[in-house]
Short mmCIF file of C-alpha atoms in Angstrom, two decimals:
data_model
loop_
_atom_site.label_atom_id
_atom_site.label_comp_id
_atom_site.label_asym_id
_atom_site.label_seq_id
_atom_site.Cartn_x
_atom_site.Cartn_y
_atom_site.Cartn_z
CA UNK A 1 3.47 0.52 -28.26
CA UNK A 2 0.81 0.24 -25.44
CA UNK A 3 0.11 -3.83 -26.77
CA UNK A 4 3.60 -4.29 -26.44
CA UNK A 5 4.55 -2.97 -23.44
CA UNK A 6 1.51 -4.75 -21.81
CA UNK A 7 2.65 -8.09 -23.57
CA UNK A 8 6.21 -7.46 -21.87
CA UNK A 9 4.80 -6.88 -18.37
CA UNK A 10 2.40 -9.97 -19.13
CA UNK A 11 5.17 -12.17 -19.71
CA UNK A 12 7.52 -10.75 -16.50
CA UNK A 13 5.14 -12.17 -14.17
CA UNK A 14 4.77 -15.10 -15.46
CA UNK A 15 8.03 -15.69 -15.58
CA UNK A 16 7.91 -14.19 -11.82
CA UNK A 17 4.87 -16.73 -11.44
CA UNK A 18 6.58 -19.55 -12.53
CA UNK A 19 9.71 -18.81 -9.98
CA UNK A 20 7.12 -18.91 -7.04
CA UNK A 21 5.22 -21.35 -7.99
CA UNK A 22 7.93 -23.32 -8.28
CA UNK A 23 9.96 -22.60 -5.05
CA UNK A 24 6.66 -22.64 -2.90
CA UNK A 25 5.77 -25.88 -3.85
CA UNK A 26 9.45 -27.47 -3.71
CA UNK A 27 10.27 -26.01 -0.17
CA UNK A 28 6.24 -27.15 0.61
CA UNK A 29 7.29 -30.24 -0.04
CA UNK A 30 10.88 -30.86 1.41
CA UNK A 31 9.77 -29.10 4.94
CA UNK A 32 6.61 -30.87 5.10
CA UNK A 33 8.20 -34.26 4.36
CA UNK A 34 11.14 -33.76 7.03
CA UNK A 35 9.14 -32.59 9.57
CA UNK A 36 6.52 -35.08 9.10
CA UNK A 37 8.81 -37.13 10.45
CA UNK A 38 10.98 -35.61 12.69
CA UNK A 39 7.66 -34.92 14.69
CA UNK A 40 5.72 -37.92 13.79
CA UNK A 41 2.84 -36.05 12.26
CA UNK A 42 0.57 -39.40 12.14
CA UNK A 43 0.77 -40.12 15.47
CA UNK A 44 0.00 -36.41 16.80
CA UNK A 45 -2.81 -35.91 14.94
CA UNK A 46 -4.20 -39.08 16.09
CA UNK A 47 -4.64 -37.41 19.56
CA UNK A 48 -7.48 -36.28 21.78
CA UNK A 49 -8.58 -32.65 20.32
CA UNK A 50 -6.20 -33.11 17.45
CA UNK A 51 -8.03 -35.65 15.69
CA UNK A 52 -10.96 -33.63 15.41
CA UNK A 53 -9.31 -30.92 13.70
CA UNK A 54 -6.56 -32.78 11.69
CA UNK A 55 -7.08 -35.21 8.73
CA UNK A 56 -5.08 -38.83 9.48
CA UNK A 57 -1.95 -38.31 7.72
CA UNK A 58 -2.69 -41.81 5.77
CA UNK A 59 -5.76 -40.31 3.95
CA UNK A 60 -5.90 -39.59 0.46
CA UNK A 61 -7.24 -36.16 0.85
CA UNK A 62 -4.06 -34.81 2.53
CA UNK A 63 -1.89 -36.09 -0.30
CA UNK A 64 -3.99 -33.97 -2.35
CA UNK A 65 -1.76 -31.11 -0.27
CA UNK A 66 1.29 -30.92 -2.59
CA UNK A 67 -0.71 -31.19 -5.38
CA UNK A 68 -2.77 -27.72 -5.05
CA UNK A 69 0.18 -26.24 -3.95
CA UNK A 70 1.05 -23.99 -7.19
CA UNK A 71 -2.13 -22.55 -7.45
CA UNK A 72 -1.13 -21.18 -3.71
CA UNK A 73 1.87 -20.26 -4.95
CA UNK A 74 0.27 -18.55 -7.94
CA UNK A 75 -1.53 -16.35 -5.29
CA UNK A 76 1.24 -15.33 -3.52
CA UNK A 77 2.77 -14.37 -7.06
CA UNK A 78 -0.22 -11.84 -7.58
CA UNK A 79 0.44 -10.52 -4.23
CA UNK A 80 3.81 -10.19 -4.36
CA UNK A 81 3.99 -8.57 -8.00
CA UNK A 82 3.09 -5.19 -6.90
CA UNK A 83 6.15 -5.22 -4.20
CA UNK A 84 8.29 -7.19 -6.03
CA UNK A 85 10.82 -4.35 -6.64
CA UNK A 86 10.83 -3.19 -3.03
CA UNK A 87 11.54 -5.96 -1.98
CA UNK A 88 14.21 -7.31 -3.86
CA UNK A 89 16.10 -3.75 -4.33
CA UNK A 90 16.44 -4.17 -0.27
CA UNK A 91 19.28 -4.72 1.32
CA UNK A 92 17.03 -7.00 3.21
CA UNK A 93 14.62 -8.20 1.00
CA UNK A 94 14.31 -11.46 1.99
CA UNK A 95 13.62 -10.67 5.91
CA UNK A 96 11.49 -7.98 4.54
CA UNK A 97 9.50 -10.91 2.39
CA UNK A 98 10.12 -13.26 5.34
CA UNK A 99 8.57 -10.95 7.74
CA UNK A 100 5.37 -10.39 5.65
CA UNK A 101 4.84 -14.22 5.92
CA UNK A 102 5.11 -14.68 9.55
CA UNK A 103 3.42 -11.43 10.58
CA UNK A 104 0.10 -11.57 8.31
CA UNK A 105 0.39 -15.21 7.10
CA UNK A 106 1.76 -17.71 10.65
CA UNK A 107 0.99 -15.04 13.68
CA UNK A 108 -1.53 -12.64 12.87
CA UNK A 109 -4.20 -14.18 10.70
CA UNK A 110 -7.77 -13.54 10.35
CA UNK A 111 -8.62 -16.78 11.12
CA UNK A 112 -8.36 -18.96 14.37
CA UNK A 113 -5.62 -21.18 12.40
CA UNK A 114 -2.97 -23.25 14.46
CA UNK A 115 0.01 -21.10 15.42
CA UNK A 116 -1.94 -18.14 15.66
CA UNK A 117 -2.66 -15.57 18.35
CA UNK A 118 -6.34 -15.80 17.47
CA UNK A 119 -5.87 -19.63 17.27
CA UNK A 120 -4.48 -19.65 20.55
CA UNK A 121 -7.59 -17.47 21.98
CA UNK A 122 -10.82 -18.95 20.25
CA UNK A 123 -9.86 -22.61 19.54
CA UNK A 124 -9.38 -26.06 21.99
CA UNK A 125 -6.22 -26.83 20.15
CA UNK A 126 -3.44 -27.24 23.12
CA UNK A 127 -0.66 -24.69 23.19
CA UNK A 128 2.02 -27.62 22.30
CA UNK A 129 0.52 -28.06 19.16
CA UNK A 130 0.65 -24.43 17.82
CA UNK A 131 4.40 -24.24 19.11
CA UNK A 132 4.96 -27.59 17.28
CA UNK A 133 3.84 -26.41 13.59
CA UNK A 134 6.24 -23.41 14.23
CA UNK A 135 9.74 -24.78 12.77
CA UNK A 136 8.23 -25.87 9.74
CA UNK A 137 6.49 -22.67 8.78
CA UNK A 138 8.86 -20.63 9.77
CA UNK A 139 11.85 -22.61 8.08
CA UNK A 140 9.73 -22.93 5.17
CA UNK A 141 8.73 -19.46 4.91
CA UNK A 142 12.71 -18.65 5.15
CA UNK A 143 14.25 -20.54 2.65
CA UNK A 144 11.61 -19.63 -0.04
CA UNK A 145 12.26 -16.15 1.00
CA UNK A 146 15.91 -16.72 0.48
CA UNK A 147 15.96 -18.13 -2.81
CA UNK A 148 13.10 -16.11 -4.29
CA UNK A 149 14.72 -12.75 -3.46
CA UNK A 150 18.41 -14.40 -4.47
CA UNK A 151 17.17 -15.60 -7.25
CA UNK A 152 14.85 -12.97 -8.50
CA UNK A 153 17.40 -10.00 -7.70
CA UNK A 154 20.08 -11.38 -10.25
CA UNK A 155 17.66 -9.42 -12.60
CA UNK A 156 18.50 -6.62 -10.99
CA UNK A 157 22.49 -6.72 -10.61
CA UNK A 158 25.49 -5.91 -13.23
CA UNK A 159 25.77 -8.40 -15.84
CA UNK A 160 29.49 -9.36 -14.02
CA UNK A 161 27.78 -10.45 -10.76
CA UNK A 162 24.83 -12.16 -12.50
CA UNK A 163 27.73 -14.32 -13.89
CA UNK A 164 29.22 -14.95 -10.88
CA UNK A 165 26.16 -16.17 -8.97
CA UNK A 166 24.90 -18.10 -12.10
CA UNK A 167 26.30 -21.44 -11.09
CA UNK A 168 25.06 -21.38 -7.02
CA UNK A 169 21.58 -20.24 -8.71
CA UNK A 170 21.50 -23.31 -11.41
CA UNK A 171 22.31 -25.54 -8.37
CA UNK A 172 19.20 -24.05 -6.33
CA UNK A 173 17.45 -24.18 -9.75
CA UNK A 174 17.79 -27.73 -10.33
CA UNK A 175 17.02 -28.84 -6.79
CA UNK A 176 13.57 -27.31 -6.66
CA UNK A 177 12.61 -28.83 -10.36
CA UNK A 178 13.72 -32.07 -8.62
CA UNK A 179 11.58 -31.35 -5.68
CA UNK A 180 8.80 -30.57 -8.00
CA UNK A 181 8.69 -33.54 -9.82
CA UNK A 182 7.46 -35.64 -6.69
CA UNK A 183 4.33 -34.22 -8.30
CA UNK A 184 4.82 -35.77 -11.13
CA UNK A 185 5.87 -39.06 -8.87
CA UNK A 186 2.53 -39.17 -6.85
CA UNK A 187 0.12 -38.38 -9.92
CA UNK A 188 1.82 -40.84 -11.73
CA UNK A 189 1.95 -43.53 -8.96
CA UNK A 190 -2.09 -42.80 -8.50
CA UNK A 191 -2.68 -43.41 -12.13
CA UNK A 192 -0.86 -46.44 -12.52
CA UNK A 193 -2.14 -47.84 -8.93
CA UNK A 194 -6.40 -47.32 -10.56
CA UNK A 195 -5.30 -48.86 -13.95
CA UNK A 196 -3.46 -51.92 -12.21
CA UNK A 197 -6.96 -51.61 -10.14
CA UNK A 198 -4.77 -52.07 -6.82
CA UNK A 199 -6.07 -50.18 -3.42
CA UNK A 200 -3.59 -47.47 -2.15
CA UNK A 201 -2.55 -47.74 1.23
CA UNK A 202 -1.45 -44.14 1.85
CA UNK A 203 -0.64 -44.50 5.56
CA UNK A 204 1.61 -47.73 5.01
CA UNK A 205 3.21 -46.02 1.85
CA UNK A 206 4.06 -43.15 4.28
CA UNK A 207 5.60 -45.33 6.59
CA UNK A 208 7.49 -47.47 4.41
CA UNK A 209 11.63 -45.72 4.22
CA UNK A 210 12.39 -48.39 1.69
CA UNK A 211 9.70 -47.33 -0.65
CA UNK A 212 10.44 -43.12 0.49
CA UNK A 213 14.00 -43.92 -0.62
CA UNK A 214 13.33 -44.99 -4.47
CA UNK A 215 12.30 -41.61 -4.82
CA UNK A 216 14.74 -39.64 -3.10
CA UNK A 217 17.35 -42.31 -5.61
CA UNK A 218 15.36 -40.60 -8.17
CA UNK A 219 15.66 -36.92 -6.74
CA UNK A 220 19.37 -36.97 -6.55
CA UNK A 221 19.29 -38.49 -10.07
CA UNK A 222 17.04 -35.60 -11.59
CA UNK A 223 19.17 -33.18 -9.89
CA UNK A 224 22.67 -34.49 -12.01
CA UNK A 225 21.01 -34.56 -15.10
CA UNK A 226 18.81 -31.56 -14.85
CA UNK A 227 22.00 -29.65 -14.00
CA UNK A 228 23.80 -31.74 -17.51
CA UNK A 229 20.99 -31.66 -20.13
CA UNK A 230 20.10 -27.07 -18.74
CA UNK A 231 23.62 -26.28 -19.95
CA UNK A 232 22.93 -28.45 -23.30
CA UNK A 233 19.92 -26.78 -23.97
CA UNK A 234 20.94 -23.46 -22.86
CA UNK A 235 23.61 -23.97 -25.65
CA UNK A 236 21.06 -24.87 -28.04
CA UNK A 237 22.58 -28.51 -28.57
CA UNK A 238 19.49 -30.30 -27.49
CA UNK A 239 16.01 -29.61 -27.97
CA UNK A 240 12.94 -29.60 -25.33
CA UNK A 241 11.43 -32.66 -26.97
CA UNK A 242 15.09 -34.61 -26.64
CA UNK A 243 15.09 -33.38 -23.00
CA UNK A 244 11.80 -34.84 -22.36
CA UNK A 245 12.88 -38.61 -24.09
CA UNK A 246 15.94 -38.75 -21.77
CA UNK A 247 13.90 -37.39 -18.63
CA UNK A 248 11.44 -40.06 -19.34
CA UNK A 249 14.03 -42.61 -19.68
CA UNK A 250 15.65 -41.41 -16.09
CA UNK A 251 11.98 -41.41 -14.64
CA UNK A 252 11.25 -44.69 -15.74
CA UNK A 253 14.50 -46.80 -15.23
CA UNK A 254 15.69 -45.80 -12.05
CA UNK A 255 13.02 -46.80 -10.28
CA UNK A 256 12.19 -49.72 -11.99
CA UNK A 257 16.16 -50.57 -11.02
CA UNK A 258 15.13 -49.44 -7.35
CA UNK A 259 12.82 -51.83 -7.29
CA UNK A 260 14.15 -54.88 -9.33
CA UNK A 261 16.86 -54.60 -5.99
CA UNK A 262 14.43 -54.04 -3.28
CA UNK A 263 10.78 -54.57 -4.15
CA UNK A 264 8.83 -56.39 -6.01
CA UNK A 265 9.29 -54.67 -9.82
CA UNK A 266 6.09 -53.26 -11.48
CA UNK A 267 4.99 -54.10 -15.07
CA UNK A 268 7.06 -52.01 -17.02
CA UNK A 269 4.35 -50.31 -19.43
CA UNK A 270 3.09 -49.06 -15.40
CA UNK A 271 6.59 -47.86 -14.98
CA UNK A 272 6.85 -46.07 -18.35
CA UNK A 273 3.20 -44.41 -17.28
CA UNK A 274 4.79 -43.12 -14.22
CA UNK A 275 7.70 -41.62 -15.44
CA UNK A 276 6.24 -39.55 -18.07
CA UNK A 277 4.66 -37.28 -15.57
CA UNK A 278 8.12 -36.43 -13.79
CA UNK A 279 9.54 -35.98 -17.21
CA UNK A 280 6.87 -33.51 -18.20
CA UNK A 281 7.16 -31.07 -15.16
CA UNK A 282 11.05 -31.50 -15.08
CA UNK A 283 11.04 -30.35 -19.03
CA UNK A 284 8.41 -27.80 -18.13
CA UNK A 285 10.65 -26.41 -15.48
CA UNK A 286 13.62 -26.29 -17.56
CA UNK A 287 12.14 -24.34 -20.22
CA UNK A 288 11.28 -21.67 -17.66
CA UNK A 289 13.83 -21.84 -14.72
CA UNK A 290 16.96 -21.85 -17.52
CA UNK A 291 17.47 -19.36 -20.17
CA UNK A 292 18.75 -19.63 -23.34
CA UNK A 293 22.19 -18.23 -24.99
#
C-alpha cells in the first residue's frame, strides 16, 4: 500500500514537472524573443559597463539559454511541489505564485543580479538597465503564473467546470508545445549546420526577420495540428508513433517550402534531420500535456 501510494505521488509531480517545465521554458522563450527586440538587446549590451557584464547577443553561448531552460524549470517544480495546493486552492493563486517570483526571485535576491535592490547597491550597472529588464521578467513571471495555476487547478474543480475550461486549456496547451519545439528548431539547425560543416553566424541569424519568420510559419503550423492530431489521440484513433511520422512530415516540409519561396532551400536529408527534433518534443509534449479518454 505504502509502494503504491509513493508510486502515485511519484508520478503527480512529474506530471506537475512536466507542466512547468514546459510553461517556463515556452513563456522563456516568447518574452525573451519579443523583448529582445522591442529593446534591441544586441545593441544595449554592446555598451560601456554593459558589455562587461553581458554576453553579445550573437554568441553561441547565450543561445545555449533556452536550451537549459527545463532543468530551471524542473527546479522551480521541486520548489513549488510542497505549496502546490496552497497555492492553487487560492482564490489568488496565481498573484500568490506571481508574488513569490518577484519578491525572492526579480527584487530581493541574494545576489547583486540586475533588477535587484542589492544589484542596484553593490554593482556599476546603470539604473536604466535594471528598470529595462523589468517588463520582461515581470510579464514573464505573470503569464506562467497564470497558466500554471489555471491550468493546474482544473485538477482541483467539479468534473462540469473541468469540461467547460477544457477547450481554452487545449488552446494554451498547444501553444506552449509549439513554443517548445523552437528547441527542437535550434538543436536541429546546430546539427545540421556541423554536418553540412558550415560556420553559424548567430548574430546575423538573429537579425535576419526573413529567416525568424520560417519558424514562426512553422509555430502557427504546429499549433493547428497539435490542436487536430491531441483530440485523435485522446480518442485513441492514432497512435504516438503515427503522431510523430506526421509531426516530422510538418517539421520538415514547411520549412523546406519557406525556404524554396524565400531562401536558398537546404539539402533535403538536412531538412529531414531538422525536423525530427521538433517532432520528438512536440510528440513528447502531447503524451504528457493531453490525456487520454
Amino acid at each position: 500500500m505504502q509502494q503504491s501510494t509513493g508510486a502515485s505521488s511519484t508520478k503527480e509531480f512529474l506530471i506537475f514537472a512536466a507542466k512547468v517545465v514546459l510553461i517556463h521554458t515556452a513563456t522563456y522563450f516568447v518574452f525573451g524573443l519579443i523583448m529582445s527586440n522591442v529593446f534591441d538587446y544586441g545593441r544595449i549590451f554592446q555598451q560601456e559597463v554593459i558589455r562587461d557584464y553581458m554576453r553579445p547577443m550573437g554568441s553561441s553561448a547565450a543561445y545555449l539559454g533556452p536550451l537549459l531552460q527545463p532543468l530551471r524549470g524542473l527546479l522551480y517544480a521541486a520548489a513549488l511541489w510542497p505549496l502546490r495546493r496552497t497555492i492553487m486552492t487560492h482564490k489568488r493563486g496565481w498573484l500568490i505564485l506571481w508574488g513569490i517570483f518577484v519578491i525572492f526571485g526579480i527584487l530581493g535576491t541574494p545576489a547583486a543580479a540586475p533588477s535587484s535592490l542589492e544589484g542596484i547597491i553593490y554593482t556599476k550597472l546603470p539604473l536604466w538597465y535594471h528598470l529595462i529588464g523589468l517588463p520582461e521578467m515581470l510579464l514573464q513571471t505573470l503569464t506562467f503564473s497564470l497558466i500554471l495555476v489555471g491550468w493546474e487547478r482544473r485538477r482541483y474543480q467539479p468534473e462540469s467546470s473541468r469540461r467547460r475550461s477544457a477547450q481554452g486549456a487545449d488552446v494554451i496547451k498547444a501553444v506552449m508545445i509549439a513554443c517548445f519545439a523552437y528547441m527542437g528548431y535550434a538543436i536541429g539547425s546546430i546539427l545540421s549546420a556541423v554536418i553540412a560543416r558550415v560556420a553559424i553566424n548567430f548574430e546575423a541569424a538573429a537579425s535576419d526577420w526573413t529567416t525568424q519568420i520560417m519558424f514562426v510559419v512553422a509555430f502557427v503550423f504546429n499549433v493547428v495540428f497539435i490542436l487536430l492530431l491531441s483530440r485523435l489521440w485522446t480518442a485513441h484513433k492514432i497512435t504516438l508513433w503515427q503522431v510523430f511520422l506526421l509531426f516530422w512530415v510538418v517539421d520538415t516540409v514547411v520549412p523546406l517550402g519557406y525556404q524554396l519561396i524565400f531562401l536558398s532551400p537546404m539539402p533535403i536529408p538536412l531538412a529531414m534531420l531538422m525536423g525530427v527534433f521538433p517532432a520528438l518534443v512536440i510528440t513528447i509534449g502531447l503524451r504528457l500535456g493531453y490525456k487520454r479518454e
